Every structure is written in C-alpha cells, then in structure tokens.
Short mmCIF file of C-alpha atoms in Angstrom, two decimals:
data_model
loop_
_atom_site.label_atom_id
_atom_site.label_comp_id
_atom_site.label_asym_id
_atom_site.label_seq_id
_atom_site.Cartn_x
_atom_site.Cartn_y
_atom_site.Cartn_z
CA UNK J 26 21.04 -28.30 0.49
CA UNK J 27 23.03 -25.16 0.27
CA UNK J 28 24.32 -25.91 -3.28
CA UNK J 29 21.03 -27.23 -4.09
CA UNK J 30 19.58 -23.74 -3.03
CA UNK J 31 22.63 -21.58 -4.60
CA UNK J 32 21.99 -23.74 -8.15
CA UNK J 33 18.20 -22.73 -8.09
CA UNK J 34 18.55 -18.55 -7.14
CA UNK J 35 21.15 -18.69 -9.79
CA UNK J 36 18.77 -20.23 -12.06
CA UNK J 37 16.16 -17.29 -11.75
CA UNK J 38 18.75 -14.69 -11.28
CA UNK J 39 17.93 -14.23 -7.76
CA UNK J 40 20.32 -14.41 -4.58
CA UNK J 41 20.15 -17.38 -1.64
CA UNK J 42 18.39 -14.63 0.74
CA UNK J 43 15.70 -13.39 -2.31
CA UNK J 44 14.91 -17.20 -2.88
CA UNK J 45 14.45 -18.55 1.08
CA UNK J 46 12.46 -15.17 1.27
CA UNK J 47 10.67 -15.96 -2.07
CA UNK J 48 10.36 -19.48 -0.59
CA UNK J 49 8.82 -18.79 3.65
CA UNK J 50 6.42 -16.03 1.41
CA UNK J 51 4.65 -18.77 -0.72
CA UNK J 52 4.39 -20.76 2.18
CA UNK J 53 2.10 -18.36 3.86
CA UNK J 54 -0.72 -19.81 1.51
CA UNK J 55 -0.33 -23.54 2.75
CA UNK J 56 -0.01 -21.87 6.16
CA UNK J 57 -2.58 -19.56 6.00
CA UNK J 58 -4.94 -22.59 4.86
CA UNK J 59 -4.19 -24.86 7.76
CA UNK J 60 -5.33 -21.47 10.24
CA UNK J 61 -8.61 -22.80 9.05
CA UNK J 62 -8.66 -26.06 10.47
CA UNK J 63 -7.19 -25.29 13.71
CA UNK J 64 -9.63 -25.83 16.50
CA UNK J 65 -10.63 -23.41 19.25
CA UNK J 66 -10.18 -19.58 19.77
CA UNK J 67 -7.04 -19.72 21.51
CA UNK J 68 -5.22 -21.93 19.50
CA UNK J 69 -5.38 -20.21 16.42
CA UNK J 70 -4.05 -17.30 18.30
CA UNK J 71 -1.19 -19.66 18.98
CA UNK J 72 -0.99 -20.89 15.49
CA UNK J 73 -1.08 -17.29 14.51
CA UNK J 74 1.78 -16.30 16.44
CA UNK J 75 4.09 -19.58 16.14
CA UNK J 76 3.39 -19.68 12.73
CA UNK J 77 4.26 -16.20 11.84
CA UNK J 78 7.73 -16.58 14.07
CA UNK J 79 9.07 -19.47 12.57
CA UNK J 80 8.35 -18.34 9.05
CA UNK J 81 10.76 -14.77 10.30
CA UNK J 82 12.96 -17.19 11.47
CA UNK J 83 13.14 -19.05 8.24
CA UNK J 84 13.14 -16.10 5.83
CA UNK J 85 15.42 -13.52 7.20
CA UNK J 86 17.59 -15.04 10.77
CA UNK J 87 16.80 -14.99 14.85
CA UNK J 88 17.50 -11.70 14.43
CA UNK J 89 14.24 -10.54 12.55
CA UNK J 90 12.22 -11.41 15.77
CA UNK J 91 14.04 -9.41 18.20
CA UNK J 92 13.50 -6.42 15.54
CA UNK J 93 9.89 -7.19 15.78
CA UNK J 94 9.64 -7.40 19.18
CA UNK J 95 10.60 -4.12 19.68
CA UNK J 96 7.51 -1.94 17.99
CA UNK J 97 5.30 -4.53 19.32
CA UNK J 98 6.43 -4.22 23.14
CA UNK J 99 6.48 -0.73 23.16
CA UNK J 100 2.75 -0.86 21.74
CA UNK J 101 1.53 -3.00 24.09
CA UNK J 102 3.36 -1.44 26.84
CA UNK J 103 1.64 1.99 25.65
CA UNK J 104 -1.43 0.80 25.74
CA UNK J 105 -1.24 -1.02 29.50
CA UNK J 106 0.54 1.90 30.84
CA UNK J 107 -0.48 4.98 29.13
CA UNK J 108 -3.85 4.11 27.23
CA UNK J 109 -4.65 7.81 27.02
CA UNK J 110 -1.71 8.55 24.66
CA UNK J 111 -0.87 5.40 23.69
CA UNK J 112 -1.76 6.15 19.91
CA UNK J 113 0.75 9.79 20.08
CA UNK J 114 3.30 7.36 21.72
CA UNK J 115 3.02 4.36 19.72
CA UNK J 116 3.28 6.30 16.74
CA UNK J 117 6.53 8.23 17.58
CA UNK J 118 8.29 5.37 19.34
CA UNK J 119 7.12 2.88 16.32
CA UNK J 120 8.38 4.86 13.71
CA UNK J 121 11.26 6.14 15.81
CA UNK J 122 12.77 2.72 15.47
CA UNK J 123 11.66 1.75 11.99
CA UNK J 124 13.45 5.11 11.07
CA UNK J 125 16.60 3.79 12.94
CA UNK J 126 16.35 0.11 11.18
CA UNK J 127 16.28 2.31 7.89
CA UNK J 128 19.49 3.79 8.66
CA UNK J 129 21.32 1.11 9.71
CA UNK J 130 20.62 -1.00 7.16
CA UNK J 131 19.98 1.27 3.89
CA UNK J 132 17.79 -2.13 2.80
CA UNK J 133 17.42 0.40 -0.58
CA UNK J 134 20.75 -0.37 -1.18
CA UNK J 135 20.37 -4.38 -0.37
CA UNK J 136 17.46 -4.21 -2.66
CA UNK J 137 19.03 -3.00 -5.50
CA UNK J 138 21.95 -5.44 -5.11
CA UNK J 139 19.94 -8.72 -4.99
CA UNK J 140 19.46 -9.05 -0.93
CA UNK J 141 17.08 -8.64 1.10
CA UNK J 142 16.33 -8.06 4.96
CA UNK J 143 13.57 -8.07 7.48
CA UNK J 144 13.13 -4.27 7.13
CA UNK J 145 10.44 -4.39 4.81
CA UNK J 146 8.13 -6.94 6.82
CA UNK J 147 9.29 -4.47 10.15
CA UNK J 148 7.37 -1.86 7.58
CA UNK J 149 4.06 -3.22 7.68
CA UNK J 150 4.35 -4.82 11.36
CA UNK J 151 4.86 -1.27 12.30
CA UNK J 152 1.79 0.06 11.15
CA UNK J 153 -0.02 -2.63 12.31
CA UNK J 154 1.16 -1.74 15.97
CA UNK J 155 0.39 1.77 15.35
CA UNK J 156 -3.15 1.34 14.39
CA UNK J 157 -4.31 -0.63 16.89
CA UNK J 158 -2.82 1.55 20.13
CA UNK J 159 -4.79 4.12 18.15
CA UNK J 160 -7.81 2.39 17.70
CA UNK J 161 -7.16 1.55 21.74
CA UNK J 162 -7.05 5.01 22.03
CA UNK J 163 -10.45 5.95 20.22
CA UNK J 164 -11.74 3.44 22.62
CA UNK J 165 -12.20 6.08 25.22
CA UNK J 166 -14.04 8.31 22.75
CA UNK J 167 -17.49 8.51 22.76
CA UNK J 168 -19.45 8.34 19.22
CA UNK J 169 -21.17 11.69 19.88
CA UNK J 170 -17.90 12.91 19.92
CA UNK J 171 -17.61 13.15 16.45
CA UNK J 172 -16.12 9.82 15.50
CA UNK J 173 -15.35 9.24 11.87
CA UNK J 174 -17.17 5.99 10.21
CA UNK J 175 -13.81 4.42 10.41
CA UNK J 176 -12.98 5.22 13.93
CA UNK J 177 -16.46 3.66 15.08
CA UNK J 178 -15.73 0.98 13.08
CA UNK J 179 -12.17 0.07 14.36
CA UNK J 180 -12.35 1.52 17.60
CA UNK J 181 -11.15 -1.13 20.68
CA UNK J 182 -13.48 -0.49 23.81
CA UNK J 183 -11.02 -3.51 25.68
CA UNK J 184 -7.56 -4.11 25.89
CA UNK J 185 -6.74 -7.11 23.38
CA UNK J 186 -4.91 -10.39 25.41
CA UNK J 187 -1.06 -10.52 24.67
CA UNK J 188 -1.69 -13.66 22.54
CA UNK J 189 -4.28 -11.71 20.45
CA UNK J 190 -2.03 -9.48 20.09
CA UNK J 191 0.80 -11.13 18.71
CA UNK J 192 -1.27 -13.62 16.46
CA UNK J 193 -2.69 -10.11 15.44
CA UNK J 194 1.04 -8.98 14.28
CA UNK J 195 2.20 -11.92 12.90
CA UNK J 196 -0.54 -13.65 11.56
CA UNK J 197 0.63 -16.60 9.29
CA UNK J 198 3.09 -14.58 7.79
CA UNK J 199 1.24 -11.82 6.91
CA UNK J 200 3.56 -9.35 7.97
CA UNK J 201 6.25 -10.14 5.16
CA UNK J 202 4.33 -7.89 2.48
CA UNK J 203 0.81 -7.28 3.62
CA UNK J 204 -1.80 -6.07 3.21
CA UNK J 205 -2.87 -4.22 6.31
CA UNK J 206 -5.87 -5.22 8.33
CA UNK J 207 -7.61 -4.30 11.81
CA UNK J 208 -7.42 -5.90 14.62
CA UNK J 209 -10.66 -5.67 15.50
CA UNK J 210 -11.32 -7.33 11.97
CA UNK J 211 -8.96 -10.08 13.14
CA UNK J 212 -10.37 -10.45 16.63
CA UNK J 213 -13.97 -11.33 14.75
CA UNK J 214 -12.48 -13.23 12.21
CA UNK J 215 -10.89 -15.27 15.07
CA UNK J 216 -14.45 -15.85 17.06
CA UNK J 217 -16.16 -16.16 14.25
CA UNK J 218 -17.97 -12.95 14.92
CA UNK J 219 -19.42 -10.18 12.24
CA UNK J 220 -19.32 -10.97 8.66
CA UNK J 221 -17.31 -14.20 9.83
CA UNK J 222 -20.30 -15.42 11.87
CA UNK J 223 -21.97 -18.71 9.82
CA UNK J 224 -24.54 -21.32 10.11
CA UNK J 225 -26.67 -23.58 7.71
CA UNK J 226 -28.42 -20.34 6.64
CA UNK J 227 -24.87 -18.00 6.35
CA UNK J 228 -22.65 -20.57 5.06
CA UNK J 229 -19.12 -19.67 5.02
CA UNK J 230 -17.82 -18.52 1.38
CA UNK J 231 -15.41 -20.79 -0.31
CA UNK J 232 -12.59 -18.97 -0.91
CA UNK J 233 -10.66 -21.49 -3.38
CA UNK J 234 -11.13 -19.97 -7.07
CA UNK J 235 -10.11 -16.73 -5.52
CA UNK J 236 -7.33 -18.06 -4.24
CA UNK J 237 -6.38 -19.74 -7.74
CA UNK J 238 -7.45 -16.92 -9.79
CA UNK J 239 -5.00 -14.44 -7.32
CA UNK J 240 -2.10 -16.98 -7.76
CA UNK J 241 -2.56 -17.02 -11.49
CA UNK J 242 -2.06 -13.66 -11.42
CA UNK J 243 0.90 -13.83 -9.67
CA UNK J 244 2.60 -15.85 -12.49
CA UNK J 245 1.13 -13.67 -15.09
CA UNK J 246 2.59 -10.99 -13.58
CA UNK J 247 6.54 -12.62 -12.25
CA UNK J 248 6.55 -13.82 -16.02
CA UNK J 249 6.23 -10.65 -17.47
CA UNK J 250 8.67 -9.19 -15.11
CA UNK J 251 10.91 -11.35 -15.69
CA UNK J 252 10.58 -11.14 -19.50
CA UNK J 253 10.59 -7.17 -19.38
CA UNK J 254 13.76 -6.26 -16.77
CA UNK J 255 16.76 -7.44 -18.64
CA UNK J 256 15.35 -5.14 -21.35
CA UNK J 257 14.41 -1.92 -19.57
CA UNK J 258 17.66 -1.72 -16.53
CA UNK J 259 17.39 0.88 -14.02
CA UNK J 260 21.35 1.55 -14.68
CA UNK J 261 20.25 3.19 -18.10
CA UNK J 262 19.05 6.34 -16.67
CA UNK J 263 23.09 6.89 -15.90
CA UNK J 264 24.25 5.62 -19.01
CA UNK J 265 26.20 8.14 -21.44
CA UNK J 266 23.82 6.30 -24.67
CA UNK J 267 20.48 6.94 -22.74
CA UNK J 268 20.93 10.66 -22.87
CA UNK J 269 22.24 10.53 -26.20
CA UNK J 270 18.78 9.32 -27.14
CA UNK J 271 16.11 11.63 -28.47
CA UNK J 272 13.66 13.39 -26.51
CA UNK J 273 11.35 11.11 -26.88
CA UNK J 274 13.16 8.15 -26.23
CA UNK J 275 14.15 8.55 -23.09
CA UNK J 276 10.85 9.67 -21.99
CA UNK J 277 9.59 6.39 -23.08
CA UNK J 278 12.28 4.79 -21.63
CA UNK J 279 11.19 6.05 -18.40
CA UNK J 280 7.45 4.79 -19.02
CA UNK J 281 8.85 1.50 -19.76
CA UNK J 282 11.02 1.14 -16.98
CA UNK J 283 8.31 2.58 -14.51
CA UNK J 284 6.11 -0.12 -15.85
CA UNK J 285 8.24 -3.11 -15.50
CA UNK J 286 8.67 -2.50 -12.24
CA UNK J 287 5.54 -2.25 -11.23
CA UNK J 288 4.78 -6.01 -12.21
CA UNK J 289 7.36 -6.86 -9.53
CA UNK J 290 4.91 -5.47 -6.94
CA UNK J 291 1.77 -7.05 -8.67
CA UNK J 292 3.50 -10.53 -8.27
CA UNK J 293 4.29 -10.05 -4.59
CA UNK J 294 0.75 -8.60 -3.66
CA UNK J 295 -1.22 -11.06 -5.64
CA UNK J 296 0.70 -13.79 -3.04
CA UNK J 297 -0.13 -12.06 -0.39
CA UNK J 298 -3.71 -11.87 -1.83
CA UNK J 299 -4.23 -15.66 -2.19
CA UNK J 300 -2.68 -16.20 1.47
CA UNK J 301 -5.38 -13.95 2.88
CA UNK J 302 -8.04 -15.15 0.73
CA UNK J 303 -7.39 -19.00 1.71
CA UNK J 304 -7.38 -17.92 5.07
CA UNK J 305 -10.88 -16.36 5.59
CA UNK J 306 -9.83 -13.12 6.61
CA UNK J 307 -10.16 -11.12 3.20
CA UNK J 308 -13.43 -11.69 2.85
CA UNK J 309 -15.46 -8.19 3.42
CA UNK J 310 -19.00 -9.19 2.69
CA UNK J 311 -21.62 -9.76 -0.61
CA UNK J 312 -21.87 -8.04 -3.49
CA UNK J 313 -25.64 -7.06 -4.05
CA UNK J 314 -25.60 -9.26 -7.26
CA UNK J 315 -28.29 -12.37 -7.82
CA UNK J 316 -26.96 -14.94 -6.52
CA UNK J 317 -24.61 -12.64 -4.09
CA UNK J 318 -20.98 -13.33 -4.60
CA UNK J 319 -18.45 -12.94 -1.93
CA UNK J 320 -16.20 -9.91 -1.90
CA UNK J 321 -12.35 -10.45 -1.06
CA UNK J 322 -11.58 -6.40 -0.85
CA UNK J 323 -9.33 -6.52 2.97
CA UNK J 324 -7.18 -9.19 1.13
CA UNK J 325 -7.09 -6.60 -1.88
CA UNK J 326 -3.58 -4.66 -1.99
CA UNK J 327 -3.83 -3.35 -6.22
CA UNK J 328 -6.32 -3.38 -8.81
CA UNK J 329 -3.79 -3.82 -12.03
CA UNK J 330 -5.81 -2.91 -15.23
CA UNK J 331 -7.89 0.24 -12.78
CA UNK J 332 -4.19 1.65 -12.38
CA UNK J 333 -2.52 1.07 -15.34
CA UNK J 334 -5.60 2.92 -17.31
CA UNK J 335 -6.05 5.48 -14.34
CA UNK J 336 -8.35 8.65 -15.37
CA UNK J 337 -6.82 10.61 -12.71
CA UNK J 338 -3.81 10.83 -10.24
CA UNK J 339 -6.50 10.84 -7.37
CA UNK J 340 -7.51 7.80 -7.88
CA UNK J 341 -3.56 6.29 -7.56
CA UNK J 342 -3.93 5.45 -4.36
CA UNK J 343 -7.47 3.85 -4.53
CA UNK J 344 -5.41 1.71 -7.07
CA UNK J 345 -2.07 0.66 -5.94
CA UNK J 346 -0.90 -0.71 -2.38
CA UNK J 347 -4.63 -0.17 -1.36
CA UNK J 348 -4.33 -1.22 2.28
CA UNK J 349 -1.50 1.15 3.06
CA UNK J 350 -3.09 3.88 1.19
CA UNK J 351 -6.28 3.30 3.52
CA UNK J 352 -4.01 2.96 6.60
CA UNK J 353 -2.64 6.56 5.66
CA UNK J 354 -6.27 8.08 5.31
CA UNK J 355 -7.25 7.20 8.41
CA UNK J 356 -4.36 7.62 10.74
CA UNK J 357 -2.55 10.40 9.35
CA UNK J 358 -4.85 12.63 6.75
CA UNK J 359 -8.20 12.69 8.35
CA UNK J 360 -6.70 12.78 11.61
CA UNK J 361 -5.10 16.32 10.21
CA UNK J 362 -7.96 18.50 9.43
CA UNK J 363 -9.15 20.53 11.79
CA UNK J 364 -12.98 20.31 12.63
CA UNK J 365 -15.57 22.10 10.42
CA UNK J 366 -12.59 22.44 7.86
CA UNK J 367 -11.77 20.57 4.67
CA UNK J 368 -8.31 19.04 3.76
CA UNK J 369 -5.92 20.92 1.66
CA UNK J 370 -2.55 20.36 0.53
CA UNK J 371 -0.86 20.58 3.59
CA UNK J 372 -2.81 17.13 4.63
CA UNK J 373 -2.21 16.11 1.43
CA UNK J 374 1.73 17.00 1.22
CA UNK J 375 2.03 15.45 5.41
CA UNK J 376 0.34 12.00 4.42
CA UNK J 377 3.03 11.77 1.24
CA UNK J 378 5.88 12.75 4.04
CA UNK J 379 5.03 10.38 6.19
CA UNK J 380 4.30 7.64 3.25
CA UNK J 381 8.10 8.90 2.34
CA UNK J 382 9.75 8.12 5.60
CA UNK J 383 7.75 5.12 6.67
CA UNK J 384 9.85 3.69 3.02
CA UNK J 385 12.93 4.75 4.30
CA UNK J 386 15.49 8.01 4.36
CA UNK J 387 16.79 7.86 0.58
CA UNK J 388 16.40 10.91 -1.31
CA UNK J 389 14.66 9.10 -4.53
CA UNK J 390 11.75 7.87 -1.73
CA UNK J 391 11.20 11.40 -0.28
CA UNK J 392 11.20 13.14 -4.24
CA UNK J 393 8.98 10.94 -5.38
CA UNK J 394 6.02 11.30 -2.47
CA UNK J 395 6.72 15.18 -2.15
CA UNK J 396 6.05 14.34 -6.47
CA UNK J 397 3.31 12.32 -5.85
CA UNK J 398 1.49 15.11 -3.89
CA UNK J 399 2.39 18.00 -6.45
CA UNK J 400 0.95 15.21 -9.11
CA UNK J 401 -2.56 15.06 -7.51
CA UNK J 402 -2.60 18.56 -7.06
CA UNK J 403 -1.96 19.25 -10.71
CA UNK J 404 -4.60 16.47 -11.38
CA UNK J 405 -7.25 18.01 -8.83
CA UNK J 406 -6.67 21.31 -10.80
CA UNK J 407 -7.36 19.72 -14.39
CA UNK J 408 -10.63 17.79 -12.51
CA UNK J 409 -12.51 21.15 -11.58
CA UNK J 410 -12.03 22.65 -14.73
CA UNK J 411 -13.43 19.63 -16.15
CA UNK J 412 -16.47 19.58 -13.86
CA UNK J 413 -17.09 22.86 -14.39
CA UNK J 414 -17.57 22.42 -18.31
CA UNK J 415 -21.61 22.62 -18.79
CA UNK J 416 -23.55 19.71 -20.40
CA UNK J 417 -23.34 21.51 -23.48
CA UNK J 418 -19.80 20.85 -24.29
CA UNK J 419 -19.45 17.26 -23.84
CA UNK J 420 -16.44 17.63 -25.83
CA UNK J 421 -14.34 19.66 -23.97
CA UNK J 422 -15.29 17.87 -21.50
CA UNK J 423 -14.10 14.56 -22.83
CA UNK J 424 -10.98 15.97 -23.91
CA UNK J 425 -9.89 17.70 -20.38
CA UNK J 426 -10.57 14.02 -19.24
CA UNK J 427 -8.35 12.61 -22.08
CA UNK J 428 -5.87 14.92 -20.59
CA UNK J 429 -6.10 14.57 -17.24
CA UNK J 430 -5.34 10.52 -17.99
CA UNK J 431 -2.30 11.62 -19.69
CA UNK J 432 -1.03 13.96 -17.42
CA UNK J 433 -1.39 10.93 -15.02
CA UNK J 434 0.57 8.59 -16.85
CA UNK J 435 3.07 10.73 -17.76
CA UNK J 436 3.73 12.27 -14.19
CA UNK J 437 3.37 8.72 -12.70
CA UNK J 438 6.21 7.00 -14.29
CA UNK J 439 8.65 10.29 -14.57
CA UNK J 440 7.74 10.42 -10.60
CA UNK J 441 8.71 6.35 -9.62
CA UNK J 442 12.03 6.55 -11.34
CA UNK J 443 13.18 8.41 -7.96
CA UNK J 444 11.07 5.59 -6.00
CA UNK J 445 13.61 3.19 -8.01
CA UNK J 446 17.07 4.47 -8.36
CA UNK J 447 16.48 5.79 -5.05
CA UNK J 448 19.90 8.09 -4.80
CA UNK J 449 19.48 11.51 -5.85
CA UNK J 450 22.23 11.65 -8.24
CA UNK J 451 20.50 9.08 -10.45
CA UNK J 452 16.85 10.40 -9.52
CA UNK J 453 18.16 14.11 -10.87
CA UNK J 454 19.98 12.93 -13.97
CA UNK J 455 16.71 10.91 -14.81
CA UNK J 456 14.42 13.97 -14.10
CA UNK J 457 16.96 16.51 -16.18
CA UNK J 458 17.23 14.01 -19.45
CA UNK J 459 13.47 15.16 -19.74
CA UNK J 460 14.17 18.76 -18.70
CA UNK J 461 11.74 18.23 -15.49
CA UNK J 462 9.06 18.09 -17.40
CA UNK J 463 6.91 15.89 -14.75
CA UNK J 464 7.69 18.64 -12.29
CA UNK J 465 7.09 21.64 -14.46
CA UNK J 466 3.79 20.63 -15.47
CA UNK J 467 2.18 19.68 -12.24
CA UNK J 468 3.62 23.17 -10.64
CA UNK J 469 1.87 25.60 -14.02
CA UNK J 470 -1.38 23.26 -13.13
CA UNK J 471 -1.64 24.30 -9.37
CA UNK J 472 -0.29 27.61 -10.39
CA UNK J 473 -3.46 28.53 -13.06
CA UNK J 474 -6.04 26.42 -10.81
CA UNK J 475 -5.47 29.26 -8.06
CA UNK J 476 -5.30 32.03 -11.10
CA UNK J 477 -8.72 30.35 -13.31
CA UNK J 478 -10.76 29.07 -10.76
CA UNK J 479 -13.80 27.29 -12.26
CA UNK J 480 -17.31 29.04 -11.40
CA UNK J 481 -19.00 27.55 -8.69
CA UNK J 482 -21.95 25.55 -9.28
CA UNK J 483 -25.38 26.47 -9.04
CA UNK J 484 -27.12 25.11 -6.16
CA UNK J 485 -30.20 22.46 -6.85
CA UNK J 486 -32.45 25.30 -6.15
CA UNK J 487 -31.22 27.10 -8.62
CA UNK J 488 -30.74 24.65 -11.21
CA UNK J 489 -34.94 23.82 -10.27
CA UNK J 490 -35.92 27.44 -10.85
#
C-alpha cells in the first residue's frame, strides 16, 4: 500500500502527506452525503463528530486531534465558566495557540517543500471556536442594545450541548479547508429548523447538479494549475535571468505567477464547495426568480470570473475566501468602530493584521495584508473621485473606472507574491525588480485623496429644487 501510494504522489508530483491529505479531503463529499441519511438529531451530531475525527486521523496523524482539542476546550470551558467574557477570552487564548502551532511548525515552509500539516485545518477550527463563544457572548445582549443584523442573527441565547459542539467543529471534515459557517446555522440545519425546515409544500432542494457543477470546477481549475506551475515557478523571482528581464517582463511575470496560484485555491474551495452543498448545509434560501432556484451562498468560499475581472480592490474580499472575509467583518472590523462613528483605516489596517497573523508569522504574510489594506485605500481614493464625476462626463467617468480595475490587478498580483514566497528576502527582491511600484502607487493615491477631496454631493433636496 505504501509503494502503491508513493508510485501515485510521484505520479502527480505531489508528496505521500499532500496525496492522503488530497485523498481524506475528497472524501468529505461521500461523507458529507451520508450526514443526510443519518437518522435522528443526536446521531448526526455523532456522525458529525466521529466522522470529522477519523478523517484528522487519516489525513494528518493522532496528533492533529489533540491540537484540536485544545482551542475547542478552552472555548467551551470559556463559555461554562466565564460566559461574560468568553468571546475576549476565547479569542486571545484561541489565537494564542494557533500563533504558537505557527511557530513551531513554520507549515509556510512545509508548504513550499511539498508537505503538509494539520495547521491549516487548526486555522479554520479556530475561528470557528472563536465565533461561537462570541456569539455566546452576544447572547446576553439585548436587541435594543444596538445589535448589528449579524449579531441578532447569530447570537446563542443557550449554551450549545458538548456533542453539538464538537459535530459543530468538525463537521464531516469541514474543518480541513472550509468555508466558515455559524453554529447557530448548523444547530438548525441539524433540527431541521429555519430555511432547513420542509414538508410536501417546502420540499427540500436537491442539491446534486450543484454538487457536480462545483466538482467540475474543481478539475477545471487543478488542470489548469497543473498545466500553468511548471511554467511560471515561484523560485524565478530569485533567479539572476528574471531580473535580467525587461521591465515589463518581470512585471508580467509576477501577474502570471500570482495567477497560477490562485487556481490552486479555486480547486481546493470548489471541494469544499461540493462537500457542503451535498450535505444540505450551504443552502441559504431562493432566489426571487420564476420558478425560485435554490441559493448555495454559506457553501460559497470564491466567485472565480467576479475576481479575476474585479472593478475595484473593495470588492476583493466579497470575491475571494468569502467566508473568512465575512468572519473578519463581523468579529473583528465592525466590532472596532466606535458607536455613532464610521470605519476608517485603522479598522481597515487591524482586520488585515489580524487576517496576517491568523496565516501565520512569516514576513511575506504580514507585507502582503498591511499591502492589501494600503491597496483598498488607494482603490477607495480612485472610487470617490469617480463618483463625484457629474452625469455629464460619462467618460471620465468610465475611464477612472477603467483605471481603478487596473490599479486592482496590478496591485493584486505585485501584493500575493509576498503571500507566496513568504520570506522577506524573496518578497523584497520581487517588490524591487519592479521598483515598488505596487507600493508607490497605492501610497500617491491615499496621499492626493486627502489633498483633492471630491465635492460632496448635493442632498436629494437639493438635487429636487
């Protein structure tokens, strides 16, 4: 079996441990499907659990349970002992030890090389335990209190069951790569309560051709990967004949490389799409169409051709890693503005910190987020100028957007080289081949949007008169 297993990695020029992980991951669809046809509330909390603890077992060692058991005692403890705080706590303690798994394991490093650990599915299992001690936490709150649409939404009024609670973590393998949910979503989707909740006149939504259409995907996009990375290595950007290369050259090279990587991630969300999708929990509702079709959004984690032709660098992270980028909203940039105030960049800059940290300690990580926030600044900047334009010049208007696109792209994949090479020597020699220019640019954006400010607009009153 082990030759048998060495044969096929080497076949796909992957290693033993990226091939069992490749392997337990696409077996959270068949497992995900069986969830459906387990009988009774309690034991698909069971199968939940079991499920998602033999599939750790399987992909990455005993070990990778005793790592998760760690975030997800100290959240329940939290929340039994100290329900009050139990969000604050949660939150330090959670990351605390994700931060420490980071460092002791540099999985950046593994990555690179071929490996592959159980830091990345400790990633997502950590914000999972941090949200819902949170959301435990907002259960005290009352909804006069001024309660966000997202905090009444996801607010627990009761103290999940330790069973919910662990099928909640490790649902059917969900953990390995996503994407984020609620727990009060998975509590209803469990009863069969909310949008879950069918009869003969709510029939359940078949989830099937979503399911094949989100696996399709997935070899679209590992076949174009695996066509486009021999041709575009990250090792380039350190190579004495890449910066011999013309300007523009290497800043294509850049685009190119920043682009086949991304079809790595598209291939390991769309997985984690169809798992979620044959399970019943990604369905969020009916679209308003005639006949209504059902909507798959909470299994959603990118929407490929909506990023790759982005008008703006606001919209990113509507675009890519969608759950997380939610998750982040809610429990780290709304949750920093002050009352009767609006966000600035300091939210903005302390949401791509913690994004930074929460990927791990390497300097490329923590460049590229502190970059991602100077990027939608910049892009903010271009967006009320463009506003401001009257009717009149539909033009200008429509070239400012033209811009704003390209600024987008060209920022985007100058920024993700740092996300890739991940040490700073490489991330720096990358960023200096094209004299900083995705740095520069953002920076004299913000600099003349606090210099030209656009007029404000007139009020409907106004506009009426």
């Amino acid at each position: 079996m082990g030759l048998e297993m060495e044969s096929l990695a080497a076949s796909i020029g992957v290693s033993v441990a990226v091939l069992r992980f490749l392997l337990c991951f696409v077996a959270t669809i068949p497992v995900s499907f069986l969830w459906r046809i387990v009988p009774g509330r309690l034991p698909k909390h069971l199968y939940s659990a079991l499920s998602g603890v033999l599939l750790s077992y399987l992909s990455f060692g005993f070990s990778s349970n005793l790592h998760f058991l760690v975030p997800m005692s100290l959240g329940y403890a939290s929340m039994v002992l100290f329900r009050r705080h139990c969000g604050l706590i949660t939150f330090v303690l959670g990351f605390g030890y994700l931060i420490g798994c980071h460092v002791y394991y540099m999985s950046g490093d593994a990555w690179k090389e071929g490996g592959i650990d159980a830091t990345g599915a400790l990633m997502v299992l950590t914000l999972k335990v941090i949200s819902c001690a949170i959301n435990y936490n907002d259960g005290l709150l009352k909804e006069e209190e001024g309660l966000s649409e997202a905090q009444k939404k996801n607010r627990l009024i009761k103290l999940p069951s330790l069973i919910e609670y662990i099928g909640y973590c490790l649902c059917c393998g969900s953990h390995f790569a996503g994407p984020v949910y609620e727990m009060k979503d998975y509590l209803e989707w469990t009863d069969g309560k909310g949008i879950w909740k069918h009869d003969e006149q709510n029939p359940p939504p078949s989830p099937y051709w979503a399911t094949i259409r989100a696996l399709l995907q997935a070899g679209f996009c590992m076949g174009l990967y695996l066509y486009l990375v021999p041709q575009f290595p990250l090792s380039r950007f350190i190579d004495p004949v890449y910066h011999d290369w013309p300007f523009w050259k290497r800043l294509g090279y850049q685009y190119m490389a920043g682009f086949t990587a991304r079809w790595k991630y598209y291939f390991i969300w769309s997985i984690s799409e169809a798992s979620i999708i044959i399970s019943g929990l990604g369905f969020s509702g009916w679209t308003k169409s005639s006949p209504p079709k059902p909507r798959w959004d909470r299994a959603k984690n990118v929407d490929i051709l909506a990023l790759e032709f982005v008008k703006s660098a606001v919209e990113i992270p509507l675009k890519w890693n969608i759950q997380v980028s939610t998750w982040l909203r809610h429990y780290v940039y709304e949750r920093l503005v002050q009352k009767g105030k609006k966000p600035g960049f300091f939210q903005l800059l302390a949401t791509q910190t913690v994004s930074a940290v929460w990927h791990g300690l390497y300097p490329g990580y923590i460049i590229f987020f502190v970059q991602s926030a100077v990027m939608i600044a910049g892009s903010r900047a271009i967006y009320r100028w463009q506003q401001a334009i009257p009717p009149s010049m539909a033009f200008l208007k429509r070239v400012l957007g033209f811009f704003n696109f390209a600024y987008t792209v060209l920022v985007l994949n100058y920024s993700c080289v740092g996300f890739m090479v991940l040490s700073l020597h490489e991330t720096l020699a990358s960023y200096g081949s094209v004299y900083y220019i995705g740095t520069i640019i953002p920076i004299t954006l913000i600099l003349l949007g606090s210099i030209i400010k656009p007029a404000p607009a007139r009020s409907k009153a106004r506009k009426d008169k």
